[in-house]
PDB file of C-alpha atoms and ligand atoms in Angstrom:
ATOM      1  CA  MET A  60     123.930 122.285 101.141  1.00 64.00           C
ATOM      2  CA  SER A  61     122.170 119.954  98.766  1.00 82.00           C
ATOM      3  CA  LEU A  62     122.133 116.232  99.431  1.00 95.00           C
ATOM      4  CA  LYS A  63     121.399 115.456  95.771  1.00 97.00           C
ATOM      5  CA  LYS A  64     123.645 112.956  94.056  1.00 98.00           C
ATOM      6  CA  THR A  65     125.007 113.272  90.508  1.00 98.00           C
ATOM      7  CA  LYS A  66     123.919 110.871  87.765  1.00 97.00           C
ATOM      8  CA  SER A  67     127.234 109.058  87.995  1.00 98.00           C
ATOM      9  CA  GLU A  68     126.976 108.719  91.792  1.00 98.00           C
ATOM     10  CA  LEU A  69     123.413 107.417  91.475  1.00 98.00           C
ATOM     11  CA  ALA A  70     124.550 104.779  88.989  1.00 98.00           C
ATOM     12  CA  LYS A  71     127.217 103.568  91.402  1.00 98.00           C
ATOM     13  CA  ILE A  72     124.910 103.488  94.426  1.00 98.00           C
ATOM     14  CA  LYS A  73     122.407 101.535  92.357  1.00 98.00           C
ATOM     15  CA  LYS A  74     125.027  99.023  91.252  1.00 98.00           C
ATOM     16  CA  THR A  75     126.043  98.447  94.873  1.00 98.00           C
ATOM     17  CA  SER A  76     122.425  98.234  95.994  1.00 98.00           C
ATOM     18  CA  ILE A  77     121.740  95.451  93.505  1.00 98.00           C
ATOM     19  CA  ILE A  78     124.412  93.331  95.224  1.00 98.00           C
ATOM     20  CA  VAL A  79     122.674  94.008  98.546  1.00 99.00           C
ATOM     21  CA  ALA A  80     119.349  92.848  97.108  1.00 98.00           C
ATOM     22  CA  LYS A  81     120.898  89.739  95.551  1.00 98.00           C
ATOM     23  CA  THR A  82     122.556  88.873  98.871  1.00 99.00           C
ATOM     24  CA  LEU A  83     119.236  89.085 100.708  1.00 98.00           C
ATOM     25  CA  LYS A  84     117.560  86.947  98.061  1.00 98.00           C
ATOM     26  CA  PHE A  85     120.365  84.385  98.366  1.00 98.00           C
ATOM     27  CA  LEU A  86     120.088  84.342 102.177  1.00 98.00           C
ATOM     28  CA  LYS A  87     116.361  83.716 101.927  1.00 98.00           C
ATOM     29  CA  THR A  88     117.147  80.315 100.399  1.00 98.00           C
ATOM     30  CA  LYS A  89     119.414  79.479 103.388  1.00 98.00           C
ATOM     31  CA  ILE A  90     116.997  80.473 106.168  1.00 98.00           C
ATOM     32  CA  LYS A  91     115.610  77.222 107.596  1.00 98.00           C
ATOM     33  CA  PRO A  92     115.310  75.615 111.021  1.00 98.00           C
ATOM     34  CA  GLY A  93     118.747  74.226 111.997  1.00 98.00           C
ATOM     35  CA  ILE A  94     121.063  76.814 110.456  1.00 98.00           C
ATOM     36  CA  THR A  95     123.004  79.160 112.741  1.00 98.00           C
ATOM     37  CA  THR A  96     123.190  82.904 112.286  1.00 98.00           C
ATOM     38  CA  HIS A  97     126.985  82.546 112.030  1.00 98.00           C
ATOM     39  CA  GLU A  98     126.571  80.250 109.023  1.00 98.00           C
ATOM     40  CA  LEU A  99     124.331  82.866 107.410  1.00 98.00           C
ATOM     41  CA  ASP A 100     127.022  85.471 108.035  1.00 98.00           C
ATOM     42  CA  VAL A 101     129.745  83.323 106.440  1.00 98.00           C
ATOM     43  CA  GLN A 102     127.566  82.617 103.402  1.00 98.00           C
ATOM     44  CA  ALA A 103     126.651  86.298 103.068  1.00 98.00           C
ATOM     45  CA  GLU A 104     130.264  87.439 103.193  1.00 98.00           C
ATOM     46  CA  GLN A 105     131.265  84.903 100.517  1.00 98.00           C
ATOM     47  CA  PHE A 106     128.363  85.971  98.318  1.00 98.00           C
ATOM     48  CA  ILE A 107     129.153  89.688  98.671  1.00 98.00           C
ATOM     49  CA  ARG A 108     132.853  89.207  97.907  1.00 98.00           C
ATOM     50  CA  LYS A 109     132.155  86.923  94.915  1.00 98.00           C
ATOM     51  CA  SER A 110     129.932  89.720  93.609  1.00 98.00           C
ATOM     52  CA  GLY A 111     132.874  92.130  93.798  1.00 98.00           C
ATOM     53  CA  GLY A 112     131.656  93.986  96.881  1.00 98.00           C
ATOM     54  CA  ILE A 113     132.921  94.500 100.432  1.00 98.00           C
ATOM     55  CA  PRO A 114     130.680  93.829 103.457  1.00 98.00           C
ATOM     56  CA  ALA A 115     130.131  97.391 104.694  1.00 98.00           C
ATOM     57  CA  PHE A 116     129.233  96.537 108.277  1.00 98.00           C
ATOM     58  CA  LYS A 117     132.368  94.491 109.011  1.00 98.00           C
ATOM     59  CA  GLY A 118     134.650  96.683 111.112  1.00 98.00           C
ATOM     60  CA  TYR A 119     132.191  99.598 111.044  1.00 98.00           C
ATOM     61  CA  ARG A 120     132.680 101.146 114.512  1.00 97.00           C
ATOM     62  CA  GLY A 121     134.094  97.757 115.498  1.00 97.00           C
ATOM     63  CA  TYR A 122     131.082  95.703 114.369  1.00 98.00           C
ATOM     64  CA  PRO A 123     132.403  92.111 114.142  1.00 98.00           C
ATOM     65  CA  ALA A 124     130.382  90.566 111.277  1.00 98.00           C
ATOM     66  CA  SER A 125     129.180  91.081 107.701  1.00 98.00           C
ATOM     67  CA  ILE A 126     125.445  91.061 108.421  1.00 98.00           C
ATOM     68  CA  CYS A 127     123.155  91.814 111.313  1.00 99.00           C
ATOM     69  CA  ALA A 128     120.913  88.858 112.222  1.00 98.00           C
ATOM     70  CA  SER A 129     118.256  89.846 114.755  1.00 98.00           C
ATOM     71  CA  LEU A 130     115.956  87.102 116.043  1.00 98.00           C
ATOM     72  CA  ASN A 131     112.481  87.525 117.524  1.00 98.00           C
ATOM     73  CA  GLU A 132     112.729  90.125 120.340  1.00 98.00           C
ATOM     74  CA  GLU A 133     115.993  91.451 118.874  1.00 98.00           C
ATOM     75  CA  VAL A 134     115.263  94.753 117.126  1.00 98.00           C
ATOM     76  CA  VAL A 135     118.456  95.453 115.165  1.00 98.00           C
ATOM     77  CA  HIS A 136     122.236  94.862 115.193  1.00 98.00           C
ATOM     78  CA  GLY A 137     122.050  91.240 116.335  1.00 98.00           C
ATOM     79  CA  ILE A 138     125.564  89.794 116.055  1.00 98.00           C
ATOM     80  CA  PRO A 139     125.704  86.453 114.210  1.00 98.00           C
ATOM     81  CA  SER A 140     126.487  83.589 116.601  1.00 98.00           C
ATOM     82  CA  GLY A 141     126.081  79.873 117.146  1.00 98.00           C
ATOM     83  CA  ARG A 142     122.390  80.399 117.836  1.00 97.00           C
ATOM     84  CA  VAL A 143     120.290  77.970 115.789  1.00 98.00           C
ATOM     85  CA  LEU A 144     117.168  79.057 113.906  1.00 98.00           C
ATOM     86  CA  ARG A 145     114.006  77.283 115.049  1.00 98.00           C
ATOM     87  CA  ASP A 146     110.625  76.750 113.450  1.00 98.00           C
ATOM     88  CA  GLY A 147     108.431  79.732 114.328  1.00 98.00           C
ATOM     89  CA  ASP A 148     111.260  82.288 114.711  1.00 98.00           C
ATOM     90  CA  ILE A 149     111.428  85.527 112.786  1.00 98.00           C
ATOM     91  CA  ILE A 150     114.854  86.757 111.692  1.00 98.00           C
ATOM     92  CA  SER A 151     115.729  90.250 110.516  1.00 98.00           C
ATOM     93  CA  VAL A 152     118.687  90.184 108.167  1.00 98.00           C
ATOM     94  CA  ASP A 153     120.419  93.498 107.488  1.00 99.00           C
ATOM     95  CA  VAL A 154     123.011  93.714 104.692  1.00 99.00           C
ATOM     96  CA  GLY A 155     125.332  96.584 103.732  1.00 98.00           C
ATOM     97  CA  VAL A 156     127.753  96.554 100.801  1.00 99.00           C
ATOM     98  CA  GLU A 157     130.469  98.879  99.529  1.00 98.00           C
ATOM     99  CA  LEU A 158     131.538  98.834  95.885  1.00 98.00           C
ATOM    100  CA  GLY A 159     133.745 101.411  94.177  1.00 97.00           C
ATOM    101  CA  GLY A 160     133.403 103.796  97.109  1.00 98.00           C
ATOM    102  CA  PHE A 161     129.597 103.701  97.217  1.00 98.00           C
ATOM    103  CA  PHE A 162     127.193 102.015  99.621  1.00 98.00           C
ATOM    104  CA  GLY A 163     123.868 100.185  99.611  1.00 98.00           C
ATOM    105  CA  ASP A 164     121.907  99.020 102.671  1.00 98.00           C
ATOM    106  CA  ALA A 165     118.747  96.936 103.066  1.00 99.00           C
ATOM    107  CA  ALA A 166     117.008  94.618 105.524  1.00 99.00           C
ATOM    108  CA  ILE A 167     114.232  92.053 105.426  1.00 98.00           C
ATOM    109  CA  THR A 168     112.579  90.125 108.250  1.00 99.00           C
ATOM    110  CA  TYR A 169     112.026  86.527 107.199  1.00 98.00           C
ATOM    111  CA  PRO A 170     109.843  83.858 108.794  1.00 98.00           C
ATOM    112  CA  VAL A 171     111.571  80.601 109.797  1.00 98.00           C
ATOM    113  CA  GLY A 172     109.250  77.719 108.958  1.00 97.00           C
ATOM    114  CA  LYS A 173     105.701  78.274 110.157  1.00 98.00           C
ATOM    115  CA  ILE A 174     105.161  81.404 112.271  1.00 98.00           C
ATOM    116  CA  SER A 175     102.256  82.629 114.419  1.00 98.00           C
ATOM    117  CA  GLN A 176      99.446  84.843 113.082  1.00 98.00           C
ATOM    118  CA  GLU A 177     100.718  87.692 115.288  1.00 98.00           C
ATOM    119  CA  ALA A 178     104.251  87.361 113.896  1.00 98.00           C
ATOM    120  CA  LYS A 179     102.922  87.287 110.334  1.00 98.00           C
ATOM    121  CA  LYS A 180     100.907  90.457 110.933  1.00 98.00           C
ATOM    122  CA  LEU A 181     103.990  92.179 112.373  1.00 98.00           C
ATOM    123  CA  LEU A 182     105.995  91.327 109.230  1.00 98.00           C
ATOM    124  CA  ASP A 183     103.184  92.428 106.910  1.00 98.00           C
ATOM    125  CA  VAL A 184     102.666  95.744 108.742  1.00 99.00           C
ATOM    126  CA  THR A 185     106.396  96.562 108.882  1.00 99.00           C
ATOM    127  CA  ARG A 186     106.880  95.790 105.171  1.00 98.00           C
ATOM    128  CA  GLU A 187     103.804  97.815 104.264  1.00 98.00           C
ATOM    129  CA  ALA A 188     105.000 100.724 106.462  1.00 98.00           C
ATOM    130  CA  LEU A 189     108.233 100.801 104.449  1.00 98.00           C
ATOM    131  CA  TYR A 190     106.307 100.905 101.168  1.00 98.00           C
ATOM    132  CA  LYS A 191     104.055 103.687 102.448  1.00 98.00           C
ATOM    133  CA  ALA A 192     107.183 105.668 103.358  1.00 98.00           C
ATOM    134  CA  ILE A 193     108.723 105.033  99.933  1.00 97.00           C
ATOM    135  CA  ASN A 194     105.557 106.322  98.258  1.00 97.00           C
ATOM    136  CA  MET A 195     105.868 109.568 100.238  1.00 97.00           C
ATOM    137  CA  ALA A 196     109.567 110.019  99.390  1.00 97.00           C
ATOM    138  CA  LYS A 197     109.044 112.239  96.367  1.00 97.00           C
ATOM    139  CA  LYS A 198     110.247 115.652  95.243  1.00 97.00           C
ATOM    140  CA  GLY A 199     108.582 118.492  97.141  1.00 97.00           C
ATOM    141  CA  ASN A 200     107.392 116.370 100.059  1.00 98.00           C
ATOM    142  CA  ARG A 201     109.079 116.750 103.418  1.00 98.00           C
ATOM    143  CA  LEU A 202     110.923 114.255 105.565  1.00 98.00           C
ATOM    144  CA  GLY A 203     108.133 114.511 108.151  1.00 98.00           C
ATOM    145  CA  ASP A 204     105.704 113.181 105.536  1.00 98.00           C
ATOM    146  CA  VAL A 205     107.850 110.056 105.190  1.00 98.00           C
ATOM    147  CA  SER A 206     108.252 109.606 108.958  1.00 98.00           C
ATOM    148  CA  HIS A 207     104.573 110.205 109.602  1.00 98.00           C
ATOM    149  CA  ALA A 208     103.541 107.668 106.958  1.00 98.00           C
ATOM    150  CA  VAL A 209     105.351 104.971 108.942  1.00 98.00           C
ATOM    151  CA  GLN A 210     104.173 106.022 112.398  1.00 98.00           C
ATOM    152  CA  SER A 211     100.515 106.582 111.566  1.00 98.00           C
ATOM    153  CA  TYR A 212     100.100 103.264 109.765  1.00 98.00           C
ATOM    154  CA  VAL A 213     102.011 101.214 112.360  1.00 99.00           C
ATOM    155  CA  GLU A 214     100.112 102.695 115.300  1.00 98.00           C
ATOM    156  CA  LYS A 215      96.757 102.290 113.543  1.00 98.00           C
ATOM    157  CA  GLU A 216      97.601  98.573 113.271  1.00 98.00           C
ATOM    158  CA  GLY A 217      98.286  98.392 117.025  1.00 98.00           C
ATOM    159  CA  PHE A 218     102.085  98.163 116.947  1.00 99.00           C
ATOM    160  CA  SER A 219     104.774 100.683 117.958  1.00 98.00           C
ATOM    161  CA  VAL A 220     107.711 102.322 116.164  1.00 98.00           C
ATOM    162  CA  VAL A 221     111.211 102.260 117.622  1.00 98.00           C
ATOM    163  CA  ARG A 222     112.525 105.766 118.368  1.00 98.00           C
ATOM    164  CA  ASP A 223     116.115 105.031 119.354  1.00 98.00           C
ATOM    165  CA  PHE A 224     117.237 104.135 115.812  1.00 98.00           C
ATOM    166  CA  VAL A 225     116.592 105.965 112.560  1.00 98.00           C
ATOM    167  CA  GLY A 226     117.030 105.643 108.811  1.00 98.00           C
ATOM    168  CA  HIS A 227     119.643 107.753 107.041  1.00 98.00           C
ATOM    169  CA  GLY A 228     121.012 109.247 103.873  1.00 98.00           C
ATOM    170  CA  ILE A 229     123.503 106.997 102.086  1.00 98.00           C
ATOM    171  CA  GLY A 230     126.011 107.313  99.254  1.00 98.00           C
ATOM    172  CA  ALA A 231     129.766 107.713  99.585  1.00 98.00           C
ATOM    173  CA  SER A 232     129.284 106.748 103.264  1.00 98.00           C
ATOM    174  CA  LEU A 233     126.987 104.211 104.913  1.00 98.00           C
ATOM    175  CA  HIS A 234     125.415 106.872 107.099  1.00 98.00           C
ATOM    176  CA  GLU A 235     124.885 110.375 105.762  1.00 98.00           C
ATOM    177  CA  GLU A 236     122.473 113.202 106.443  1.00 98.00           C
ATOM    178  CA  PRO A 237     119.554 113.348 106.873  1.00 98.00           C
ATOM    179  CA  GLN A 238     118.436 111.180 109.783  1.00 98.00           C
ATOM    180  CA  ILE A 239     115.067 109.609 109.013  1.00 98.00           C
ATOM    181  CA  PRO A 240     112.994 108.899 112.131  1.00 98.00           C
ATOM    182  CA  ASN A 241     110.062 106.500 111.897  1.00 98.00           C
ATOM    183  CA  PHE A 242     107.823 109.019 113.659  1.00 98.00           C
ATOM    184  CA  GLY A 243     107.082 112.649 112.914  1.00 98.00           C
ATOM    185  CA  GLU A 244     104.748 115.394 111.805  1.00 98.00           C
ATOM    186  CA  PRO A 245     103.534 115.774 108.229  1.00 98.00           C
ATOM    187  CA  GLY A 246     104.702 118.973 106.516  1.00 98.00           C
ATOM    188  CA  GLN A 247     107.759 119.299 108.789  1.00 98.00           C
ATOM    189  CA  GLY A 248     111.457 118.917 108.145  1.00 97.00           C
ATOM    190  CA  LEU A 249     113.737 118.790 105.118  1.00 97.00           C
ATOM    191  CA  ILE A 250     112.204 119.302 101.686  1.00 97.00           C
ATOM    192  CA  LEU A 251     112.996 116.309  99.484  1.00 98.00           C
ATOM    193  CA  GLU A 252     114.694 116.792  96.125  1.00 97.00           C
ATOM    194  CA  ALA A 253     115.000 114.396  93.218  1.00 97.00           C
ATOM    195  CA  GLY A 254     118.372 112.642  93.400  1.00 98.00           C
ATOM    196  CA  MET A 255     118.574 112.321  97.180  1.00 98.00           C
ATOM    197  CA  VAL A 256     119.324 108.759  98.284  1.00 98.00           C
ATOM    198  CA  LEU A 257     117.765 107.515 101.502  1.00 98.00           C
ATOM    199  CA  ALA A 258     117.927 104.297 103.515  1.00 98.00           C
ATOM    200  CA  ILE A 259     114.426 104.130 104.975  1.00 98.00           C
ATOM    201  CA  GLU A 260     114.148 101.522 107.718  1.00 98.00           C
ATOM    202  CA  PRO A 261     111.083 101.098 109.905  1.00 98.00           C
ATOM    203  CA  MET A 262     111.694  99.037 113.062  1.00 99.00           C
ATOM    204  CA  VAL A 263     108.344  97.952 114.466  1.00 99.00           C
ATOM    205  CA  ASN A 264     107.593  96.333 117.827  1.00 99.00           C
ATOM    206  CA  ALA A 265     104.624  94.176 118.749  1.00 98.00           C
ATOM    207  CA  GLY A 266     104.523  95.722 122.254  1.00 98.00           C
ATOM    208  CA  THR A 267     106.391  98.652 123.783  1.00 98.00           C
ATOM    209  CA  SER A 268     108.509 100.909 121.567  1.00 98.00           C
ATOM    210  CA  LYS A 269     111.236 100.859 124.227  1.00 98.00           C
ATOM    211  CA  VAL A 270     114.475  99.019 123.506  1.00 98.00           C
ATOM    212  CA  VAL A 271     117.531  97.992 125.522  1.00 98.00           C
ATOM    213  CA  VAL A 272     121.054  97.460 124.172  1.00 98.00           C
ATOM    214  CA  LEU A 273     122.747  94.302 125.494  1.00 98.00           C
ATOM    215  CA  ASP A 274     126.217  94.070 127.061  1.00 98.00           C
ATOM    216  CA  ASP A 275     127.747  93.226 123.663  1.00 97.00           C
ATOM    217  CA  ASP A 276     127.147  96.956 122.925  1.00 98.00           C
ATOM    218  CA  TRP A 277     125.283  96.119 119.700  1.00 98.00           C
ATOM    219  CA  THR A 278     122.236  93.873 120.041  1.00 98.00           C
ATOM    220  CA  ALA A 279     119.095  95.931 120.657  1.00 98.00           C
ATOM    221  CA  ILE A 280     116.123  94.026 122.097  1.00 98.00           C
ATOM    222  CA  THR A 281     112.593  95.062 123.027  1.00 98.00           C
ATOM    223  CA  ARG A 282     112.265  95.965 126.714  1.00 98.00           C
ATOM    224  CA  ASP A 283     109.184  93.727 127.056  1.00 98.00           C
ATOM    225  CA  ARG A 284     110.830  90.912 125.022  1.00 98.00           C
ATOM    226  CA  LYS A 285     107.970  90.943 122.522  1.00 98.00           C
ATOM    227  CA  LEU A 286     108.659  90.519 118.798  1.00 98.00           C
ATOM    228  CA  SER A 287     110.244  93.150 116.567  1.00 99.00           C
ATOM    229  CA  ALA A 288     110.577  93.421 112.772  1.00 99.00           C
ATOM    230  CA  HIS A 289     112.754  95.519 110.452  1.00 99.00           C
ATOM    231  CA  PHE A 290     112.535  96.241 106.736  1.00 99.00           C
ATOM    232  CA  GLU A 291     114.868  98.615 104.897  1.00 99.00           C
ATOM    233  CA  HIS A 292     115.459  99.774 101.338  1.00 98.00           C
ATOM    234  CA  THR A 293     117.952 102.154  99.784  1.00 98.00           C
ATOM    235  CA  VAL A 294     115.825 104.406  97.562  1.00 98.00           C
ATOM    236  CA  CYS A 295     116.282 107.417  95.317  1.00 98.00           C
ATOM    237  CA  VAL A 296     113.860 110.345  95.518  1.00 98.00           C
ATOM    238  CA  THR A 297     112.225 111.204  92.163  1.00 96.00           C
ATOM    239  CA  TYR A 298     109.387 113.496  91.052  1.00 95.00           C
ATOM    240  CA  SER A 299     106.968 110.653  91.850  1.00 93.00           C
ATOM    241  CA  LYS A 300     107.456 107.900  94.452  1.00 87.00           C
ATOM    242  CA  ALA A 301     111.056 106.917  95.226  1.00 95.00           C
ATOM    243  CA  GLU A 302     112.881 104.399  93.071  1.00 98.00           C
ATOM    244  CA  ILE A 303     113.937 101.317  95.047  1.00 98.00           C
ATOM    245  CA  PHE A 304     117.642 100.651  94.415  1.00 98.00           C
ATOM    246  CA  THR A 305     117.898  97.524  96.624  1.00 98.00           C
ATOM    247  CA  ARG A 306     115.624  95.451  94.440  1.00 97.00           C
ATOM    248  CA  VAL A 307     116.198  92.606  91.947  1.00 92.00           C
TER     249      VAL A 307
HETATM  250  N1  MF3 B 208     121.097  99.079 108.473  1.00 93.20           N
HETATM  251  C1  MF3 B 208     121.768  99.397 109.714  1.00 93.20           C
HETATM  252  C2  MF3 B 208     122.094 100.855 109.737  1.00 93.20           C
HETATM  253  O1  MF3 B 208     121.972 101.473 108.738  1.00 93.20           O
HETATM  254  C3  MF3 B 208     122.911  98.516 109.938  1.00 93.20           C
HETATM  255  C4  MF3 B 208     124.143  99.062 110.548  1.00 93.20           C
HETATM  256  S1  MF3 B 208     125.024  97.773 111.259  1.00 93.20           S
HETATM  257  C5  MF3 B 208     126.551  98.349 111.557  1.00 93.20           C
HETATM  258  O2  MF3 B 208     122.406 101.436 110.719  1.00 93.20           O
HETATM  259  F1  MF3 B 208     127.265  97.401 111.988  1.00 93.20           F
HETATM  260  F2  MF3 B 208     127.054  98.799 110.444  1.00 93.20           F
HETATM  261  F3  MF3 B 208     126.476  99.333 112.394  1.00 93.20           F
HETATM  262 CO1   CO B 209     120.540 101.408 107.392  1.00 93.20          CO
END
């Protein structure tokens, strides 16, 4: 079965993805020492709804909020709370939107105030790993080429890739086939076709790749409590590098 989307489906996924990108850009202006992750969640939900969208994460498998806000050693799926952002933190914000039956999904890790050199390198490497993956997501390449692009670059820079969570296809559902690991062998796996839509999302740890899920059943943290970063884009495979849908 082909995972290619029709022109009309692509247009709708792109329209939704633009709301995701605008929400992340809006949240960037709110991220400062003193704000709580709950306040970010409230602001994000208002912004998404004003834009005509629905927060896709809210109620997804019982998830209680509109965004994921993962601080420092939190890898992904941090639940917004009364926790206050402090100078020197890093915060991964993950946003999903539904509009007209189609989904978009993206994440950015932002610095709060002035961060350490190590934290800055982690953000730069994770962002760059995502762009390397996007460049490999073209017609005729294989999924393993995309996965390997992330793993090889991240490990060369001395960090580790998380193995317990993966990227995914996206479209009429938030999570579709294929799964997109952030590690793998070049030349292996699904052959990519133009018109496939993928949410590529490297999660990169400063120390061990191992993660633990907290008692809230959502928040994943690094086992060694070292920093973690997460960048994600919804992209469309083309004959050259993928087109980024979650961009403004
Ligand atoms: N970007 C994440 C993912 O694709 C966010 C999911 S949060 C959830 O898995 F609440 F929706 F699960
Ligand atoms: Co995702």
